[in-house]
Amino acid sequence: MPSGVPKGENCEVDMDSKAGDLFAAEDAHPTGTGGAGVLSKLWLPKGFSASMAKEWIDKRRLSIRPWASFVDQRKFSKPRNFGDACQRVVKNVEIYNSNYTFIFLGLILYCIISSPMLLIALAVFVGAFYIIHLKSQESRLVVLGKQLNVPHQMGLAGALSLPVFWLAGAGAAVFWVLGATLFVIGTHAIFRELEGSDMEELLMESV
C-alpha cells in the first residue's frame, strides 16, 4: 500500500534538495554579507559586524604601548604640584588610552567571570535579544504603533532581563568596575612620569 513517503533514490534526491535549501541561500543573510542557510541566521545587528569589532581591536592593539614600560616602577614619581598632576593625567590618558581600554575590558571580564549570576543575566539578555531580533525578521514587531528597530529591540531585551540583572547585583558590579577603573587609571596617570619627548611636545603646545 502506498504510504506517500519517497523511497530509494527519490528519497536521497529530496534530502539533497532540502539540504541545499538549508545550507545554500546566500542572499538570505540578514547583514547582506553573504552566508549560508542556518549559518546565516547567526546575525549581528545592522551597522555592526564581527569584522568591525576585529578592526577596532586590531587598531587598539597596534596603538598599545609596551606593558613593560607601562608598569616600569622607575618611571613613577610624585607630581610636583596640582598643575603637574593635571598635565600628567591629560598627557598619559592620550598616550596610554589603548592600555587603559584593555585594563577596563579586563576588569569587566573579571567581574563577569567571578559572578555566575551575572553570567546567567547576560545569557538571558543575549538570548532575549536574539529571539526578538529573529522574530522581527520574520514579521514586523510593532509596539504602540511603532516598529521596533535594533535599539528598541535591545531595550526590550534589557527590560525582560532586568529582574535577572537585579538578582545578580548588576548595579553593584557596574559601580565596582567604574570605581576600580578610575582608581587604577587615575593612579597610573597621576604618578607616571612623562617622557622627554612628551614634555617637549607639551611645552610646544603651551607656547
PDB file of C-alpha atoms in Angstrom:
ATOM      1  CA  MET A   1       0.000   0.000   0.000  1.00  0.00           C
ATOM      2  CA  PRO A   2       1.480   3.372  -0.988  1.00  0.00           C
ATOM      3  CA  SER A   3       2.385   5.483   2.031  1.00  0.00           C
ATOM      4  CA  GLY A   4       3.274   8.717   0.228  1.00  0.00           C
ATOM      5  CA  VAL A   5       6.842   8.572   1.557  1.00  0.00           C
ATOM      6  CA  PRO A   6       9.550   8.597  -1.155  1.00  0.00           C
ATOM      7  CA  LYS A   7      11.840   5.626  -1.205  1.00  0.00           C
ATOM      8  CA  GLY A   8      15.219   4.734  -2.597  1.00  0.00           C
ATOM      9  CA  GLU A   9      16.906   7.213  -4.882  1.00  0.00           C
ATOM     10  CA  ASN A  10      13.955   9.612  -4.815  1.00  0.00           C
ATOM     11  CA  CYS A  11      14.394   9.964  -1.062  1.00  0.00           C
ATOM     12  CA  GLU A  12      18.070  10.768  -1.486  1.00  0.00           C
ATOM     13  CA  VAL A  13      17.281  13.403  -4.110  1.00  0.00           C
ATOM     14  CA  ASP A  14      14.676  15.014  -1.852  1.00  0.00           C
ATOM     15  CA  MET A  15      17.039  15.043   1.099  1.00  0.00           C
ATOM     16  CA  ASP A  16      19.804  16.543  -1.010  1.00  0.00           C
ATOM     17  CA  SER A  17      17.497  19.265  -2.269  1.00  0.00           C
ATOM     18  CA  LYS A  18      16.370  20.034   1.271  1.00  0.00           C
ATOM     19  CA  ALA A  19      19.953  20.195   2.445  1.00  0.00           C
ATOM     20  CA  GLY A  20      20.755  22.507  -0.427  1.00  0.00           C
ATOM     21  CA  ASP A  21      17.869  24.774   0.528  1.00  0.00           C
ATOM     22  CA  LEU A  22      19.006  24.730   4.147  1.00  0.00           C
ATOM     23  CA  PHE A  23      22.690  25.453   3.670  1.00  0.00           C
ATOM     24  CA  ALA A  24      22.545  27.489   0.443  1.00  0.00           C
ATOM     25  CA  ALA A  25      20.596  30.764   0.123  1.00  0.00           C
ATOM     26  CA  GLU A  26      23.446  33.176   0.087  1.00  0.00           C
ATOM     27  CA  ASP A  27      21.090  36.116  -0.381  1.00  0.00           C
ATOM     28  CA  ALA A  28      19.241  35.331   2.805  1.00  0.00           C
ATOM     29  CA  HIS A  29      21.934  36.638   5.090  1.00  0.00           C
ATOM     30  CA  PRO A  30      20.399  39.456   7.123  1.00  0.00           C
ATOM     31  CA  THR A  31      23.512  41.566   7.112  1.00  0.00           C
ATOM     32  CA  GLY A  32      23.805  41.310   3.356  1.00  0.00           C
ATOM     33  CA  THR A  33      27.324  39.976   3.546  1.00  0.00           C
ATOM     34  CA  GLY A  34      26.600  36.536   2.242  1.00  0.00           C
ATOM     35  CA  GLY A  35      26.461  33.361   4.255  1.00  0.00           C
ATOM     36  CA  ALA A  36      24.691  30.037   4.055  1.00  0.00           C
ATOM     37  CA  GLY A  37      21.359  28.768   5.359  1.00  0.00           C
ATOM     38  CA  VAL A  38      21.467  28.070   9.084  1.00  0.00           C
ATOM     39  CA  LEU A  39      24.822  29.828   9.425  1.00  0.00           C
ATOM     40  CA  SER A  40      23.268  32.980   8.001  1.00  0.00           C
ATOM     41  CA  LYS A  41      20.923  33.015  10.990  1.00  0.00           C
ATOM     42  CA  LEU A  42      23.927  33.851  13.173  1.00  0.00           C
ATOM     43  CA  TRP A  43      23.359  37.549  12.507  1.00  0.00           C
ATOM     44  CA  LEU A  44      24.720  40.696  14.010  1.00  0.00           C
ATOM     45  CA  PRO A  45      22.749  43.944  14.344  1.00  0.00           C
ATOM     46  CA  LYS A  46      22.747  46.237  11.333  1.00  0.00           C
ATOM     47  CA  GLY A  47      25.649  48.663  11.337  1.00  0.00           C
ATOM     48  CA  PHE A  48      27.809  46.240  13.292  1.00  0.00           C
ATOM     49  CA  SER A  49      29.780  43.204  12.258  1.00  0.00           C
ATOM     50  CA  ALA A  50      32.446  40.887  13.579  1.00  0.00           C
ATOM     51  CA  SER A  51      34.915  42.435  11.125  1.00  0.00           C
ATOM     52  CA  MET A  52      34.231  45.892  12.590  1.00  0.00           C
ATOM     53  CA  ALA A  53      34.873  44.623  16.115  1.00  0.00           C
ATOM     54  CA  LYS A  54      38.057  42.879  14.974  1.00  0.00           C
ATOM     55  CA  GLU A  55      39.235  46.020  13.185  1.00  0.00           C
ATOM     56  CA  TRP A  56      38.633  48.111  16.330  1.00  0.00           C
ATOM     57  CA  ILE A  57      40.556  45.625  18.498  1.00  0.00           C
ATOM     58  CA  ASP A  58      43.400  45.455  15.965  1.00  0.00           C
ATOM     59  CA  LYS A  59      43.726  49.243  15.937  1.00  0.00           C
ATOM     60  CA  ARG A  60      43.848  49.276  19.715  1.00  0.00           C
ATOM     61  CA  ARG A  61      46.489  46.561  19.768  1.00  0.00           C
ATOM     62  CA  LEU A  62      48.638  48.444  17.261  1.00  0.00           C
ATOM     63  CA  SER A  63      48.481  51.671  19.298  1.00  0.00           C
ATOM     64  CA  ILE A  64      49.122  49.983  22.634  1.00  0.00           C
ATOM     65  CA  ARG A  65      52.287  50.993  24.486  1.00  0.00           C
ATOM     66  CA  PRO A  66      54.673  48.265  25.761  1.00  0.00           C
ATOM     67  CA  TRP A  67      53.417  46.897  29.061  1.00  0.00           C
ATOM     68  CA  ALA A  68      56.966  46.704  30.447  1.00  0.00           C
ATOM     69  CA  SER A  69      57.263  50.469  30.070  1.00  0.00           C
ATOM     70  CA  PHE A  70      53.679  50.943  31.257  1.00  0.00           C
ATOM     71  CA  VAL A  71      54.452  49.395  34.671  1.00  0.00           C
ATOM     72  CA  ASP A  72      58.132  50.384  34.966  1.00  0.00           C
ATOM     73  CA  GLN A  73      58.426  51.467  38.611  1.00  0.00           C
ATOM     74  CA  ARG A  74      61.464  53.636  37.864  1.00  0.00           C
ATOM     75  CA  LYS A  75      59.257  55.982  35.863  1.00  0.00           C
ATOM     76  CA  PHE A  76      56.797  56.681  38.662  1.00  0.00           C
ATOM     77  CA  SER A  77      57.113  59.647  40.972  1.00  0.00           C
ATOM     78  CA  LYS A  78      55.025  62.048  42.983  1.00  0.00           C
ATOM     79  CA  PRO A  79      53.885  65.081  40.937  1.00  0.00           C
ATOM     80  CA  ARG A  80      55.442  68.396  41.994  1.00  0.00           C
ATOM     81  CA  ASN A  81      52.107  70.175  42.327  1.00  0.00           C
ATOM     82  CA  PHE A  82      48.460  70.037  41.262  1.00  0.00           C
ATOM     83  CA  GLY A  83      49.219  71.562  37.853  1.00  0.00           C
ATOM     84  CA  ASP A  84      51.871  68.934  37.178  1.00  0.00           C
ATOM     85  CA  ALA A  85      49.407  66.198  38.166  1.00  0.00           C
ATOM     86  CA  CYS A  86      46.802  67.563  35.760  1.00  0.00           C
ATOM     87  CA  GLN A  87      49.333  67.714  32.925  1.00  0.00           C
ATOM     88  CA  ARG A  88      50.333  64.124  33.589  1.00  0.00           C
ATOM     89  CA  VAL A  89      46.725  62.925  33.595  1.00  0.00           C
ATOM     90  CA  VAL A  90      45.851  64.667  30.324  1.00  0.00           C
ATOM     91  CA  LYS A  91      49.006  63.520  28.516  1.00  0.00           C
ATOM     92  CA  ASN A  92      49.077  59.974  29.911  1.00  0.00           C
ATOM     93  CA  VAL A  93      45.430  59.391  29.007  1.00  0.00           C
ATOM     94  CA  GLU A  94      46.304  60.464  25.469  1.00  0.00           C
ATOM     95  CA  ILE A  95      49.417  58.279  25.335  1.00  0.00           C
ATOM     96  CA  TYR A  96      48.137  55.160  27.100  1.00  0.00           C
ATOM     97  CA  ASN A  97      44.471  55.268  26.072  1.00  0.00           C
ATOM     98  CA  SER A  98      44.714  51.804  24.459  1.00  0.00           C
ATOM     99  CA  ASN A  99      46.357  50.332  27.567  1.00  0.00           C
ATOM    100  CA  TYR A 100      43.661  51.880  29.729  1.00  0.00           C
ATOM    101  CA  THR A 101      40.975  50.486  27.421  1.00  0.00           C
ATOM    102  CA  PHE A 102      42.296  46.941  27.810  1.00  0.00           C
ATOM    103  CA  ILE A 103      42.504  47.413  31.585  1.00  0.00           C
ATOM    104  CA  PHE A 104      38.849  48.483  31.592  1.00  0.00           C
ATOM    105  CA  LEU A 105      37.847  45.475  29.459  1.00  0.00           C
ATOM    106  CA  GLY A 106      39.894  43.181  31.696  1.00  0.00           C
ATOM    107  CA  LEU A 107      38.101  44.437  34.806  1.00  0.00           C
ATOM    108  CA  ILE A 108      34.738  43.886  33.120  1.00  0.00           C
ATOM    109  CA  LEU A 109      35.750  40.352  32.147  1.00  0.00           C
ATOM    110  CA  TYR A 110      36.978  39.611  35.673  1.00  0.00           C
ATOM    111  CA  CYS A 111      33.728  40.916  37.150  1.00  0.00           C
ATOM    112  CA  ILE A 112      31.631  38.759  34.816  1.00  0.00           C
ATOM    113  CA  ILE A 113      33.685  35.594  35.304  1.00  0.00           C
ATOM    114  CA  SER A 114      33.724  35.981  39.093  1.00  0.00           C
ATOM    115  CA  SER A 115      29.925  36.322  39.240  1.00  0.00           C
ATOM    116  CA  PRO A 116      27.954  33.274  37.958  1.00  0.00           C
ATOM    117  CA  MET A 117      24.642  35.097  38.391  1.00  0.00           C
ATOM    118  CA  LEU A 118      25.902  37.933  36.216  1.00  0.00           C
ATOM    119  CA  LEU A 119      26.857  35.403  33.545  1.00  0.00           C
ATOM    120  CA  ILE A 120      23.315  33.999  33.694  1.00  0.00           C
ATOM    121  CA  ALA A 121      21.840  37.512  33.449  1.00  0.00           C
ATOM    122  CA  LEU A 122      23.966  38.286  30.383  1.00  0.00           C
ATOM    123  CA  ALA A 123      22.937  34.971  28.811  1.00  0.00           C
ATOM    124  CA  VAL A 124      19.271  35.854  29.402  1.00  0.00           C
ATOM    125  CA  PHE A 125      19.759  39.292  27.832  1.00  0.00           C
ATOM    126  CA  VAL A 126      21.588  37.910  24.764  1.00  0.00           C
ATOM    127  CA  GLY A 127      19.011  35.127  24.369  1.00  0.00           C
ATOM    128  CA  ALA A 128      16.081  37.538  24.633  1.00  0.00           C
ATOM    129  CA  PHE A 129      17.660  39.937  22.133  1.00  0.00           C
ATOM    130  CA  TYR A 130      18.413  37.050  19.761  1.00  0.00           C
ATOM    131  CA  ILE A 131      14.814  35.784  19.839  1.00  0.00           C
ATOM    132  CA  ILE A 132      13.311  39.264  19.478  1.00  0.00           C
ATOM    133  CA  HIS A 133      15.593  40.063  16.556  1.00  0.00           C
ATOM    134  CA  LEU A 134      14.745  36.803  14.772  1.00  0.00           C
ATOM    135  CA  LYS A 135      11.031  37.450  15.280  1.00  0.00           C
ATOM    136  CA  SER A 136      11.417  40.944  13.848  1.00  0.00           C
ATOM    137  CA  GLN A 137      12.995  39.473  10.717  1.00  0.00           C
ATOM    138  CA  GLU A 138      10.140  37.007  10.240  1.00  0.00           C
ATOM    139  CA  SER A 139       7.465  39.688  10.706  1.00  0.00           C
ATOM    140  CA  ARG A 140       7.379  43.301  11.790  1.00  0.00           C
ATOM    141  CA  LEU A 141       7.260  43.833  15.537  1.00  0.00           C
ATOM    142  CA  VAL A 142       5.085  46.837  16.328  1.00  0.00           C
ATOM    143  CA  VAL A 143       4.598  48.217  19.833  1.00  0.00           C
ATOM    144  CA  LEU A 144       2.285  51.196  20.412  1.00  0.00           C
ATOM    145  CA  GLY A 145       2.070  51.690  16.659  1.00  0.00           C
ATOM    146  CA  LYS A 146       5.848  51.919  16.247  1.00  0.00           C
ATOM    147  CA  GLN A 147       8.065  49.340  14.557  1.00  0.00           C
ATOM    148  CA  LEU A 148      10.897  48.096  16.743  1.00  0.00           C
ATOM    149  CA  ASN A 149      14.369  48.798  15.366  1.00  0.00           C
ATOM    150  CA  VAL A 150      17.586  47.339  16.790  1.00  0.00           C
ATOM    151  CA  PRO A 151      17.980  49.856  19.687  1.00  0.00           C
ATOM    152  CA  HIS A 152      14.325  49.305  20.640  1.00  0.00           C
ATOM    153  CA  GLN A 153      14.847  45.541  20.496  1.00  0.00           C
ATOM    154  CA  MET A 154      17.881  45.840  22.789  1.00  0.00           C
ATOM    155  CA  GLY A 155      15.824  47.979  25.166  1.00  0.00           C
ATOM    156  CA  LEU A 156      13.020  45.401  25.203  1.00  0.00           C
ATOM    157  CA  ALA A 157      15.526  42.596  25.826  1.00  0.00           C
ATOM    158  CA  GLY A 158      17.033  44.653  28.636  1.00  0.00           C
ATOM    159  CA  ALA A 159      13.608  45.197  30.195  1.00  0.00           C
ATOM    160  CA  LEU A 160      12.834  41.470  30.033  1.00  0.00           C
ATOM    161  CA  SER A 161      16.171  40.538  31.616  1.00  0.00           C
ATOM    162  CA  LEU A 162      16.135  43.374  34.178  1.00  0.00           C
ATOM    163  CA  PRO A 163      14.833  41.180  37.050  1.00  0.00           C
ATOM    164  CA  VAL A 164      17.698  38.731  36.494  1.00  0.00           C
ATOM    165  CA  PHE A 165      20.254  41.569  36.448  1.00  0.00           C
ATOM    166  CA  TRP A 166      18.728  42.899  39.664  1.00  0.00           C
ATOM    167  CA  LEU A 167      19.034  39.487  41.330  1.00  0.00           C
ATOM    168  CA  ALA A 168      22.629  39.246  40.079  1.00  0.00           C
ATOM    169  CA  GLY A 169      23.518  42.580  41.678  1.00  0.00           C
ATOM    170  CA  ALA A 170      24.450  44.144  38.339  1.00  0.00           C
ATOM    171  CA  GLY A 171      24.272  47.661  39.783  1.00  0.00           C
ATOM    172  CA  ALA A 172      26.938  46.901  42.364  1.00  0.00           C
ATOM    173  CA  ALA A 173      29.079  45.238  39.681  1.00  0.00           C
ATOM    174  CA  VAL A 174      28.869  48.320  37.454  1.00  0.00           C
ATOM    175  CA  PHE A 175      29.903  50.625  40.298  1.00  0.00           C
ATOM    176  CA  TRP A 176      32.747  48.266  41.213  1.00  0.00           C
ATOM    177  CA  VAL A 177      34.072  48.217  37.643  1.00  0.00           C
ATOM    178  CA  LEU A 178      33.831  52.004  37.313  1.00  0.00           C
ATOM    179  CA  GLY A 179      35.440  52.574  40.713  1.00  0.00           C
ATOM    180  CA  ALA A 180      38.279  50.106  40.084  1.00  0.00           C
ATOM    181  CA  THR A 181      38.865  51.567  36.607  1.00  0.00           C
ATOM    182  CA  LEU A 182      39.032  55.151  37.873  1.00  0.00           C
ATOM    183  CA  PHE A 183      41.349  54.124  40.718  1.00  0.00           C
ATOM    184  CA  VAL A 184      43.782  52.115  38.545  1.00  0.00           C
ATOM    185  CA  ILE A 185      43.836  54.512  35.594  1.00  0.00           C
ATOM    186  CA  GLY A 186      43.824  57.641  37.755  1.00  0.00           C
ATOM    187  CA  THR A 187      46.686  56.400  39.934  1.00  0.00           C
ATOM    188  CA  HIS A 188      48.774  55.440  36.912  1.00  0.00           C
ATOM    189  CA  ALA A 189      48.056  58.670  35.034  1.00  0.00           C
ATOM    190  CA  ILE A 190      48.969  60.846  38.034  1.00  0.00           C
ATOM    191  CA  PHE A 191      52.193  59.120  39.084  1.00  0.00           C
ATOM    192  CA  ARG A 192      53.541  58.032  35.667  1.00  0.00           C
ATOM    193  CA  GLU A 193      56.253  60.471  34.616  1.00  0.00           C
ATOM    194  CA  LEU A 194      56.093  61.962  31.142  1.00  0.00           C
ATOM    195  CA  GLU A 195      58.804  61.020  28.673  1.00  0.00           C
ATOM    196  CA  GLY A 196      61.233  63.691  27.482  1.00  0.00           C
ATOM    197  CA  SER A 197      59.644  63.871  24.031  1.00  0.00           C
ATOM    198  CA  ASP A 198      56.190  64.156  25.601  1.00  0.00           C
ATOM    199  CA  MET A 199      57.377  67.022  27.814  1.00  0.00           C
ATOM    200  CA  GLU A 200      58.794  68.856  24.796  1.00  0.00           C
ATOM    201  CA  GLU A 201      55.540  68.409  22.921  1.00  0.00           C
ATOM    202  CA  LEU A 202      53.605  69.666  25.938  1.00  0.00           C
ATOM    203  CA  LEU A 203      55.823  72.759  26.186  1.00  0.00           C
ATOM    204  CA  MET A 204      55.362  73.477  22.475  1.00  0.00           C
ATOM    205  CA  GLU A 205      51.583  73.214  22.840  1.00  0.00           C
ATOM    206  CA  SER A 206      51.631  75.658  25.772  1.00  0.00           C
ATOM    207  CA  VAL A 207      53.637  78.143  23.687  1.00  0.00           C
TER     208      VAL A 207
END
